[in-house]
XYZ file of C-alpha atoms in Angstrom:
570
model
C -11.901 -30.150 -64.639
C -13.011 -26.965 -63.703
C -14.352 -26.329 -60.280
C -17.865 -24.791 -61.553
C -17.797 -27.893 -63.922
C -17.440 -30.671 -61.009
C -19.541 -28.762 -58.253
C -22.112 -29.587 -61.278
C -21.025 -32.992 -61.816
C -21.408 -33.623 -57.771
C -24.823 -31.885 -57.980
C -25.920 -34.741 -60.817
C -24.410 -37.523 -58.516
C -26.316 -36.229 -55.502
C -29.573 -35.904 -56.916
C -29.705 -32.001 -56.634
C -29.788 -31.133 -60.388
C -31.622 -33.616 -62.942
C -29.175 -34.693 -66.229
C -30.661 -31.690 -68.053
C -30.016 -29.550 -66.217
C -26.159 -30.846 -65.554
C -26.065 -30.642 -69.481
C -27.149 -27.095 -69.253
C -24.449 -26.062 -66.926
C -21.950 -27.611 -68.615
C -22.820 -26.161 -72.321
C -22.194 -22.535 -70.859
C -18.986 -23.604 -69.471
C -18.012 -24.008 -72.514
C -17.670 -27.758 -72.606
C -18.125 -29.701 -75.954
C -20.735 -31.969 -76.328
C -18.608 -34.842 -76.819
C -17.275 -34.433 -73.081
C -20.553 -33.818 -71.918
C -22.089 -36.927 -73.002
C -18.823 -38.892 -71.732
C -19.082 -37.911 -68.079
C -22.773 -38.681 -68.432
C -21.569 -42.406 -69.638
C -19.187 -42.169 -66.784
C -21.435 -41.359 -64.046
C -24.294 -43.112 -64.841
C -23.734 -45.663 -62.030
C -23.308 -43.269 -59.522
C -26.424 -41.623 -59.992
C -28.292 -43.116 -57.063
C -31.613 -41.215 -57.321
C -32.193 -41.714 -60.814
C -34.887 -44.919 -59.838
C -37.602 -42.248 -59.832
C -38.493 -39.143 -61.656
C -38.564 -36.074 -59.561
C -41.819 -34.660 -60.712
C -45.274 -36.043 -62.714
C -46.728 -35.145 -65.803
C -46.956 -31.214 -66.596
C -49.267 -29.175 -68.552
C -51.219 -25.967 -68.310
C -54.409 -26.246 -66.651
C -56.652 -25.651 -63.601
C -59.223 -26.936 -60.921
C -60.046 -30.642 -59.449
C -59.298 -31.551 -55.773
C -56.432 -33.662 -54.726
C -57.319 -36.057 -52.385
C -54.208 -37.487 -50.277
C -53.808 -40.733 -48.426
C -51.280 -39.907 -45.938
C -49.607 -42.205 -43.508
C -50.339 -40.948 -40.042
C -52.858 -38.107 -38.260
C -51.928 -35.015 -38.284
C -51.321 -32.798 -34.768
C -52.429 -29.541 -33.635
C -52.671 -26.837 -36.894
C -51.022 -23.688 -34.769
C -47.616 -23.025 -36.702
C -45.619 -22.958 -33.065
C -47.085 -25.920 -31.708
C -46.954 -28.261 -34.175
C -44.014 -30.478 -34.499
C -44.629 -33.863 -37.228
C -43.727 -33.605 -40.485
C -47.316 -34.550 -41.530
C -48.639 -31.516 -40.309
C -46.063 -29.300 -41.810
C -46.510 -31.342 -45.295
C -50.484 -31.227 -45.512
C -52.475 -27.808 -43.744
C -49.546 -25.491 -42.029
C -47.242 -25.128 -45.520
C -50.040 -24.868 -47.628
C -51.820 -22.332 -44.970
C -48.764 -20.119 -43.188
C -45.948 -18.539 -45.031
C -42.743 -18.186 -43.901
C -40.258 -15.423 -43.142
C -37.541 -17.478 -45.105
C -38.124 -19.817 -47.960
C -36.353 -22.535 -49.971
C -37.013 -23.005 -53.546
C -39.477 -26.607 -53.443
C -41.122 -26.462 -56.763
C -38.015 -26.703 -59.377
C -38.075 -29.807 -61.278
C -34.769 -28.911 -62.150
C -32.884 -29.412 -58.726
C -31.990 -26.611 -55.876
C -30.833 -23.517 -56.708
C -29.315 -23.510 -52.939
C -30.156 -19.882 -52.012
C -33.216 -18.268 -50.389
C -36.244 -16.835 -52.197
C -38.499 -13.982 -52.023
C -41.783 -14.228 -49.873
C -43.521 -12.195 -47.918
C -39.778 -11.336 -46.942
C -38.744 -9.225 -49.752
C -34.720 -8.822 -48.465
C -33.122 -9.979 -45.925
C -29.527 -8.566 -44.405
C -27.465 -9.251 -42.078
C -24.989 -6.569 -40.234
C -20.941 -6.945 -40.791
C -20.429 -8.088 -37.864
C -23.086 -11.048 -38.095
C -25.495 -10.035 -35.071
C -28.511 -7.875 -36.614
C -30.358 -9.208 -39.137
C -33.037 -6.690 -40.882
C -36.515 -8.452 -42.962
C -37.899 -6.243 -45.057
C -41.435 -6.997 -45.816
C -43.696 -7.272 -48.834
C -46.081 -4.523 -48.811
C -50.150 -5.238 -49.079
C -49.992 -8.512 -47.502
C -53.306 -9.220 -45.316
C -54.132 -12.419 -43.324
C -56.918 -14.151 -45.051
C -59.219 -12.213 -41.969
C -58.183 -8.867 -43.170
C -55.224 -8.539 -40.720
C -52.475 -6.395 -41.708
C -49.148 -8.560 -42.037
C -46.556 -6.377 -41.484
C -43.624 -6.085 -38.346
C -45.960 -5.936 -35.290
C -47.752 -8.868 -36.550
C -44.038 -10.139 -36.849
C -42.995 -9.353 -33.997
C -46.628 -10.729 -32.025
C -45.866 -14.637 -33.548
C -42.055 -14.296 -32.472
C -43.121 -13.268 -29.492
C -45.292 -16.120 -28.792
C -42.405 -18.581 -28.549
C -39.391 -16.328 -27.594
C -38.935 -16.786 -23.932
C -37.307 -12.905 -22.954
C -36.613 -13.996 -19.574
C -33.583 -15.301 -20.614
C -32.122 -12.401 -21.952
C -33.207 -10.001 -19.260
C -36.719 -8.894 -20.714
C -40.804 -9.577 -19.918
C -42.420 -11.894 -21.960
C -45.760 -10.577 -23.912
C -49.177 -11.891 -22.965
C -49.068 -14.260 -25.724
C -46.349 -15.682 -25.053
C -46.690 -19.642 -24.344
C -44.120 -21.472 -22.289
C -44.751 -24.904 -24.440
C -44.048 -23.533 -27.324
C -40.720 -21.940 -25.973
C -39.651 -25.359 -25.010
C -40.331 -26.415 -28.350
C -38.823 -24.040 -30.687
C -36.408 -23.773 -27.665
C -33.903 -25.612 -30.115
C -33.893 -22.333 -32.080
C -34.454 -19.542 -30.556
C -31.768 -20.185 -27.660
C -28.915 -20.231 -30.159
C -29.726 -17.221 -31.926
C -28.617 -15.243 -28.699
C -31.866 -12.912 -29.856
C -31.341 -9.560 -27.239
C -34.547 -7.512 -28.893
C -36.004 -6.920 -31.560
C -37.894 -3.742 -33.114
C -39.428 -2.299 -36.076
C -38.429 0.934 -37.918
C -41.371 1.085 -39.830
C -44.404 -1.306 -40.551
C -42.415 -3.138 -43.205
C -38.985 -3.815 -41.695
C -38.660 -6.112 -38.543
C -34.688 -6.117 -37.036
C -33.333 -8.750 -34.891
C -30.501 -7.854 -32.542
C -28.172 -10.914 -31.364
C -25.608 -11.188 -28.761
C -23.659 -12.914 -31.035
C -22.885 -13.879 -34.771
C -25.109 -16.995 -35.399
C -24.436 -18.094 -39.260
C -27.548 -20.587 -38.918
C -30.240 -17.191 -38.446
C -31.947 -17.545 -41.844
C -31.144 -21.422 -42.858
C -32.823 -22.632 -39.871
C -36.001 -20.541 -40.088
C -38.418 -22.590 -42.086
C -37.287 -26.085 -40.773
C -40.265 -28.148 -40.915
C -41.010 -30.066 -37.844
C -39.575 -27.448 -35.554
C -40.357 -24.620 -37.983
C -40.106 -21.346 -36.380
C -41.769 -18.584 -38.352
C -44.918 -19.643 -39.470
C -46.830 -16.459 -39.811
C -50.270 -16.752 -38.044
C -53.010 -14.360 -37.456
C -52.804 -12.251 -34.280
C -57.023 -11.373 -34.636
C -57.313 -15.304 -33.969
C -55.242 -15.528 -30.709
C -56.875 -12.556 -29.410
C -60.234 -13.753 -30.150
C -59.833 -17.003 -28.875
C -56.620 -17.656 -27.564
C -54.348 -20.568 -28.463
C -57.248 -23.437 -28.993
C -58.520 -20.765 -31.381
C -55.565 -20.442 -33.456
C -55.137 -24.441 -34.014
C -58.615 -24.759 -34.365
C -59.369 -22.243 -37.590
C -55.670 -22.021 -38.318
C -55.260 -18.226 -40.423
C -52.339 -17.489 -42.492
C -51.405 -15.976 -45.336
C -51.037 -18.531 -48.061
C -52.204 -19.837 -51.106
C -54.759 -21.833 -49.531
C -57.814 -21.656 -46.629
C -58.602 -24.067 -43.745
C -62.027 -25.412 -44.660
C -62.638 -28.074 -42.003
C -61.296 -31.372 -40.080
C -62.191 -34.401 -38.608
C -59.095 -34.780 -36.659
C -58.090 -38.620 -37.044
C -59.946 -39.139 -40.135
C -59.892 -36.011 -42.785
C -58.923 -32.382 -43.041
C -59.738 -30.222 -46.145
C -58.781 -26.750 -47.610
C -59.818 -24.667 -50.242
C -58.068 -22.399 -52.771
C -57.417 -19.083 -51.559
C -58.808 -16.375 -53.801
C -57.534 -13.355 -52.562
C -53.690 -14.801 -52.347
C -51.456 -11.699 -52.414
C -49.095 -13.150 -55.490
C -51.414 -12.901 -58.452
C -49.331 -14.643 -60.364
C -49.282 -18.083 -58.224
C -52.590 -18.277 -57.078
C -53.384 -21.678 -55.962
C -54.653 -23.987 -59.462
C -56.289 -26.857 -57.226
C -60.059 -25.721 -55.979
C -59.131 -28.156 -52.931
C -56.900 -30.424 -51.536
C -58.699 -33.073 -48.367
C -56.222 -35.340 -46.607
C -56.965 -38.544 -45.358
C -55.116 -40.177 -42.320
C -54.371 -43.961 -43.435
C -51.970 -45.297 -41.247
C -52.155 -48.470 -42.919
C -50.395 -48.777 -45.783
C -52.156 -51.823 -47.409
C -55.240 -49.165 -46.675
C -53.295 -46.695 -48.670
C -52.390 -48.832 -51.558
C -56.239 -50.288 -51.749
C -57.708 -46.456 -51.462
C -55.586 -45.157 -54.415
C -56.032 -48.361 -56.369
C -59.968 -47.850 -55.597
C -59.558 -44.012 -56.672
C -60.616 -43.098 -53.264
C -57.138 -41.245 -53.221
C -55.133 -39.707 -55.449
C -52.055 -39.438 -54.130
C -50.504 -41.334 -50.954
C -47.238 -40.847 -49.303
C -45.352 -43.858 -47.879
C -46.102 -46.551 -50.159
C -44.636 -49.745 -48.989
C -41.519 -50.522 -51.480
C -42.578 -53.767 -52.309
C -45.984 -52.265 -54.008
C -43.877 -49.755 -56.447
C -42.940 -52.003 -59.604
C -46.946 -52.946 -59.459
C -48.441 -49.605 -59.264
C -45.857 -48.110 -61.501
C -47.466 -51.126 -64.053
C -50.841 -50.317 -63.161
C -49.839 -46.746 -64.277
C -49.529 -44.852 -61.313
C -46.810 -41.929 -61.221
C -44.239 -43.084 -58.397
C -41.580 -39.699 -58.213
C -38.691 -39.391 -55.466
C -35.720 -37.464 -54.584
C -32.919 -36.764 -51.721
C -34.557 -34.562 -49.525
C -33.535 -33.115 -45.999
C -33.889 -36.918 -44.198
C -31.540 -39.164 -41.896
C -32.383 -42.562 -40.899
C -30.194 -42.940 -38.129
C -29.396 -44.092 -34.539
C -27.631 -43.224 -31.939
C -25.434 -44.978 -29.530
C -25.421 -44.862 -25.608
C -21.703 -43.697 -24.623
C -22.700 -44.875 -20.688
C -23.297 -48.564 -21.809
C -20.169 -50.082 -20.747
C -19.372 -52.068 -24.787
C -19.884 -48.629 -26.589
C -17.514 -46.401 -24.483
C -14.925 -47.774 -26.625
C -14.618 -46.619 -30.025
C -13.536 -49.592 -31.215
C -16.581 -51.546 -30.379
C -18.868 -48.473 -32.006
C -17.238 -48.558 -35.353
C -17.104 -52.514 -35.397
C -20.783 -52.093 -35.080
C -21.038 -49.434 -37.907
C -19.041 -51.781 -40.219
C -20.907 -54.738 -39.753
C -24.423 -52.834 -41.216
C -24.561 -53.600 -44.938
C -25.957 -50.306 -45.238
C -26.481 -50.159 -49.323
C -27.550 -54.048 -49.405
C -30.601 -52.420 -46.950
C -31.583 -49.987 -49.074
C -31.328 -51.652 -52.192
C -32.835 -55.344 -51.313
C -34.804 -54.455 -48.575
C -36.244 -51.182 -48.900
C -36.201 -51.138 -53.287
C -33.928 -48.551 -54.446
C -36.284 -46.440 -52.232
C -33.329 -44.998 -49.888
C -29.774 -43.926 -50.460
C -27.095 -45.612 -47.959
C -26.055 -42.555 -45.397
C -22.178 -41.387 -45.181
C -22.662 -38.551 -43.942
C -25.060 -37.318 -40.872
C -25.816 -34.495 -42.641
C -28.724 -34.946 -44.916
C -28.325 -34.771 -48.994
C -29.671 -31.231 -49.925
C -27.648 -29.763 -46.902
C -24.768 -27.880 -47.880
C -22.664 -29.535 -45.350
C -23.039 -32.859 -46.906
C -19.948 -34.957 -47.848
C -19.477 -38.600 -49.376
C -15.623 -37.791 -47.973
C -16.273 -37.630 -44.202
C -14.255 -40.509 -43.389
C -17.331 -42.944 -42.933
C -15.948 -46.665 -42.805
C -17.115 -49.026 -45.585
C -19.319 -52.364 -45.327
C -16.616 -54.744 -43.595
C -17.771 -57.418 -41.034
C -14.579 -59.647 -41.166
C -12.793 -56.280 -40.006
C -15.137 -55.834 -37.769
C -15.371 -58.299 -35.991
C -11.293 -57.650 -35.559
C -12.029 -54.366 -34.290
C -14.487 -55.629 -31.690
C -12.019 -58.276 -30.173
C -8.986 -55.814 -29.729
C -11.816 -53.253 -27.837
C -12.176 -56.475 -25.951
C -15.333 -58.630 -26.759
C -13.679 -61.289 -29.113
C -17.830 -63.167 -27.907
C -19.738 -60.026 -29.066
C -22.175 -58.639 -26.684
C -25.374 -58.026 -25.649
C -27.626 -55.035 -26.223
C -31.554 -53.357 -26.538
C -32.558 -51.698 -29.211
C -35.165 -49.643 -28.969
C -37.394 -48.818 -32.271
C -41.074 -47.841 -32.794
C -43.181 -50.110 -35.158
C -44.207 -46.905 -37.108
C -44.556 -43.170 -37.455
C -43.456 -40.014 -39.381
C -40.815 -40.573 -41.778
C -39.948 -43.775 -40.310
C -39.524 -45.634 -43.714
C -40.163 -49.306 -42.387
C -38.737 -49.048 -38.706
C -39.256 -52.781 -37.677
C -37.499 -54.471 -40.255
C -35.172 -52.069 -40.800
C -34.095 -53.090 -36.807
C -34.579 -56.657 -37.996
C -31.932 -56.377 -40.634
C -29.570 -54.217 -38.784
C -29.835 -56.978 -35.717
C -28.866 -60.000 -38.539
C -25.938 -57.829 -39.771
C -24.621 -57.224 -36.174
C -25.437 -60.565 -35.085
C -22.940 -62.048 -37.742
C -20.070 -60.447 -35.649
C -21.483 -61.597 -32.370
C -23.229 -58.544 -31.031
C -27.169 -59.571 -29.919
C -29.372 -57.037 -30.142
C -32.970 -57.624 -28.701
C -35.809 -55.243 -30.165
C -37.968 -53.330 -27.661
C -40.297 -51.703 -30.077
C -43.361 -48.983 -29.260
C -46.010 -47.513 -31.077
C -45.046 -43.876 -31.859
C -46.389 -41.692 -29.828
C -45.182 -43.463 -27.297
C -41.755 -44.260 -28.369
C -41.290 -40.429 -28.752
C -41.646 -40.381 -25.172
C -39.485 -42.732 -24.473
C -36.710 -41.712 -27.208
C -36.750 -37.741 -25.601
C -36.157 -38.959 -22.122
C -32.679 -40.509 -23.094
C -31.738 -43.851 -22.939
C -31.176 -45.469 -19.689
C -29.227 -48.739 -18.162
C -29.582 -51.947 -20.816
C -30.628 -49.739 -23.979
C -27.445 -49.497 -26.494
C -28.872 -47.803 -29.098
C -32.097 -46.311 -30.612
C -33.139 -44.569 -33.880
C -34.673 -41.438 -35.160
C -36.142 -40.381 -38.687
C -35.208 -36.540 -38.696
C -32.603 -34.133 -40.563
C -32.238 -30.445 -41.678
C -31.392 -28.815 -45.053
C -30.056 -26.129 -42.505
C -25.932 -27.051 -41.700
C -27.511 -26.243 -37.785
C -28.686 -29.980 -38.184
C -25.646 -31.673 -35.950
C -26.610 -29.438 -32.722
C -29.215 -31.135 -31.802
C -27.681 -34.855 -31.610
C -23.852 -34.039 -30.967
C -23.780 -31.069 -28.588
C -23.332 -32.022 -25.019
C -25.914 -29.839 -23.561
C -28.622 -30.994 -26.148
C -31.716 -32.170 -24.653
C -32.135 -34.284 -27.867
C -28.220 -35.688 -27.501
C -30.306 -38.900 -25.945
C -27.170 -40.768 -26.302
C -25.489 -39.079 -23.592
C -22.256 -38.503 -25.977
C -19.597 -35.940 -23.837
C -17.087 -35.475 -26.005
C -17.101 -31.364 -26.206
C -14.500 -31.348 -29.272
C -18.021 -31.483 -30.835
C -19.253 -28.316 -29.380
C -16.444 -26.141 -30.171
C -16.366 -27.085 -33.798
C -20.557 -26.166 -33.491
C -19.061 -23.088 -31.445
C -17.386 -22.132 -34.218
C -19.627 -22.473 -36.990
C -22.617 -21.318 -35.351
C -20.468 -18.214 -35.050
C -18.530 -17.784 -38.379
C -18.875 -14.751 -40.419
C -17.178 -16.185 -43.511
C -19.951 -18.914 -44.785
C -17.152 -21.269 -46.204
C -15.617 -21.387 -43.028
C -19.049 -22.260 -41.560
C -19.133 -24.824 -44.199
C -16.013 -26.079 -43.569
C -16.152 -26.351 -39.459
C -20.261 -28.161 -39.868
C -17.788 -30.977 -42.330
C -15.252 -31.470 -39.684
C -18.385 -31.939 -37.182
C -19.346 -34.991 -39.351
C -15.696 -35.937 -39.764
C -15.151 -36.367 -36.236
C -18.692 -38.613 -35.747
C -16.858 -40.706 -38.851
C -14.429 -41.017 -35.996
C -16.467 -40.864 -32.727
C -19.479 -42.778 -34.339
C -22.507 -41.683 -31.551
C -24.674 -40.608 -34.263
C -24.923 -43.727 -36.771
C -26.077 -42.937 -40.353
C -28.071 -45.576 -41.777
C -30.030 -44.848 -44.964
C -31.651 -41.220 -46.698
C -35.344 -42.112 -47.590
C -36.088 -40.579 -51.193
C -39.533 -40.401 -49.995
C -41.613 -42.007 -52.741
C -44.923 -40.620 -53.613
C -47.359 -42.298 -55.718
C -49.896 -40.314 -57.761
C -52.704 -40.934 -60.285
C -51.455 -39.979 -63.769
C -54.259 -37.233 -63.986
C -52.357 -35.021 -60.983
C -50.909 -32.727 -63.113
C -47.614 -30.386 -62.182
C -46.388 -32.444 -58.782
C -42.614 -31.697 -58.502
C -41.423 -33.896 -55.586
C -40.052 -32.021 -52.617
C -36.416 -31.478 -52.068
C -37.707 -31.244 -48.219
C -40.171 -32.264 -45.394
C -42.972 -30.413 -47.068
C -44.521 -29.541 -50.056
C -45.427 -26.790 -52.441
C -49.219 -27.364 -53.677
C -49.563 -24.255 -55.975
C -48.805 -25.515 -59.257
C -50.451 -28.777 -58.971
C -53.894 -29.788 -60.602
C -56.191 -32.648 -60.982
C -57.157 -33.192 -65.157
C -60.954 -34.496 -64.817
């Protein structure tokens, strides 16, 4: 088999291309339709997203408002302050553009690679360290400010803390924000940056970092959201989150923070030719998912994110559109190396091995996740079903945990919050995981927190008497293992020291040569296969349900979501 023919074949198997589009590929390879169909036959079983379609019913058309039960508030609307999911899926992606962009609208799978924007070109210097965006021309902010490199350079500035590198930070510049995008920005090495004319921005790094671009429009901790500098400088920071002003397809309209927030089409969007087709989208917070189910049953909604697994086969038979598909998600938890039972090895992969991993997402959570082997998430690059991951085994793992000493099992906390974004169905996920790990004598008490408070507790680290705990998070960027595995990670809240880690991240934040990149991020996830701090559990497919008159929804490959295409038929 040709390599172009089974990087194709792996693409079908992982979700990334749909079986059209595999039969597509393989056609202009030259292969003969009898073949075709027979590695269709032959992977049919392997094709673990196929449950869901990845996108609703299409047609041409225009106008309606979606209306979209979502399951938790969203925070503050400024593009560097904002940090859930939620808020990057409903007002900032639909508001701010980005400097780099991933392709979120092809039904078809990921094409892998960067698109246009309001960044025309991007390049990058031979030795790795300058990095030159070359605008779109006759791009305004929806107030009638110029975008173009001092505007740029004004919303980098905002969260760029200079003082590190020897410089003065501008007036705008907001030490909160620093510490959150710090995750980025420190890495990059960024010395200065400058513009040679009003449509070209350059960034000069002290060193090669091979994660520049990739890691730019990470939602969550997305970096280069481009907001208005008129709004700061009117009224400051409050201001800007407030009456959020990009320069996207659609306009802030209003919110009732905790109970709606609405936006309207934006008429005056620079790309003619994907103006927003929706007059309005309004989001509705409904933490509740019964709530959810009963609003969209009730057409108060008309789409709703999160539906609870068990409701799927019933509102697929009511005929509601339920889509899905791998996206840039880990369900995973990590261990504490100063707990005396996980500083041996032994003991953390007999606990890995006794999680029936694919039993919980297929019983438990419906077909709705894919069982992690890898810690890198499913559209990343860096993703692998060969990292070494052990298989399902209690009866060897309850070996294992005898010759690391505990033949009686142990005790341990687990900490877990009882909801929040991306979180799948945290509590009896725990539950299950806790029975598994139970059968080979380790006890695991659950200490579980509402959200907002668990993310407290979860960035402080873990202290005395906590063994593990568990995050919802993940990166189409290969930068994704940095923030868990390196030593000096403020989010490494297992306290893991091994720095093998951080000179294989060393070396692939600095490659030159992407497939060496590629390769060094795999042998990061090889040696957790071996290590086991970070412990993959399950990758959500993130289930939406819509009405079948939303017209044109492709389901995201990502945290957020491209609204442009989309329309409700009245």
């Amino acid at each position: 088999m040709t390599n172009k023919l089974n990087d194709a074949l792996t693409d079908l198997v992982k979700g990334k291309i749909s079986r059209r589009a595999f039969m597509q590929r393989a056609v202009a390879l030259g292969v003969s339709a009898s073949v075709v169909g027979s590695l269709l036959e032959a992977t049919a079983s392997a094709e673990e997203s196929g449950a869901f379609p990845v996108s609703g019913p299409q047609g041409e058309g225009s106008g309606g408002t979606l209306v979209v039960g979502q399951e938790s508030n969203w925070d503050v609307l400024d593009p560097a302050l904002g940090t859930g999911a939620v808020t990057w899926r409903t007002c900032l992606y639909q508001i701010y553009e980005n400097l780099a962009n991933r392709e979120m609208n092809n039904p078809e799978g990921l094409t892998g690679a960067d698109i246009p924007g309001i960044t025309e070109k991007i390049e990058r210097s031979d030795d790795g360290k300058t990095y030159t965006f070359h605008l779109r021309s006759g791009i305004s902010f929806t107030d009638g400010t110029p975008f173009d490199a001092d505007a740029v350079m004004w919303n980098v500035a905002r969260q760029w803390d200079q003082t590190k590198s020897g410089g003065t930070n501008a007036p705008q510049f907001d030490p909160t924000m620093a510490a959150i995008r710090s995750w980025y920005w420190d890495p990059t090495g960024l010395q200065k940056m400058h513009a040679p004319d009003p449509q070209t921005v350059v960034f000069e790094l002290a060193k090669p970092f091979s994660q520049f671009v990739s890691a730019m429009p990470e939602a969550g901790l997305g970096t280069m959201g481009m907001a208005s500098p008129k709004v700061w400088k009117d009224s400051g920071n409050a201001g800007v989150a407030a009456t959020p002003v990009g320069t996207g397809p659609f306009l802030f309209e209003s919110q009732t923070p905790g109970d709606t927030l609405s936006i309207v089409k934006n008429p005056n969007y620079w790309d003619k030719a994907n103006l927003a087709k929706l007059d309005r989208i309004v989001y509705k917070a409904l933490p509740d998912s019964a709530t959810r189910v009963a609003a969209l049953r009730a057409g108060e909604v008309n789409m709703i994110f999160a539906p609870p697994a068990q409701e799927l086969q019933s509102l697929k038979d009511a005929g509601f559109v339920i889509t899905a598909r791998p996206n840039s998600h880990l369900w995973y938890l990590q261990l504490n190396a100063n707990e005396p039972y996980f500083k041996d090895v032994r003991a953390r992969q007999a606990f890995f091995m006794a999680i029936n991993r694919a039993g919980m997402a297929k019983q438990l959570l419906k077909d709705t996740c894919l069982p992690a082997i890898s810690i890198n998430t499913r559209t990343c690059p860096a993703w692998s079903d060969n990292a070494g991951y052990a298989d399902y085994d209690p009866a060897a793992a309850k070996k294992l945990l005898a010759d690391a000493g505990f033949p009686d099992g142990f005790e341990t906390t687990f900490q877990i919050p009882t909801g929040g974004s991306g979180e799948i169905d945290p509590v009896p996920m725990a539950e299950w995981i806790a029975a598994d790990a139970a059968k080979i004598g380790i006890k695991i008490k659950l200490e579980t927190m509402e959200w907002i408070s668990y993310l407290h507790a979860w960035a402080a680290g873990m202290g005395g008497g906590i063994g593990m705990n568990q995050m919802s998070w993940g990166m189409t960027s290969m930068y994704w293992p940095n923030l868990p595995l390196r030593t000096t990670s403020s989010l490494n809240v297992g306290h893991q020291m091994n720095k093998d880690f951080d000179t294989l991240m060393d070396e692939a934040n600095s490659a030159l040569d992407p497939q060496v990149a590629l390769a060094k991020y795999r042998a990061v996830d090889a040696l957790n296969a071996k290590e086991m701090y970070v412990v993959p559990i399950v990758n959500d497919l993130a289930p939406v349900v819509t009405s079948p008159n939303v017209m044109n929804f492709v389901h995201s490959p990502d945290w957020w979501w491209d609204f442009k295409k989309v329309w409700v038929k009245s």
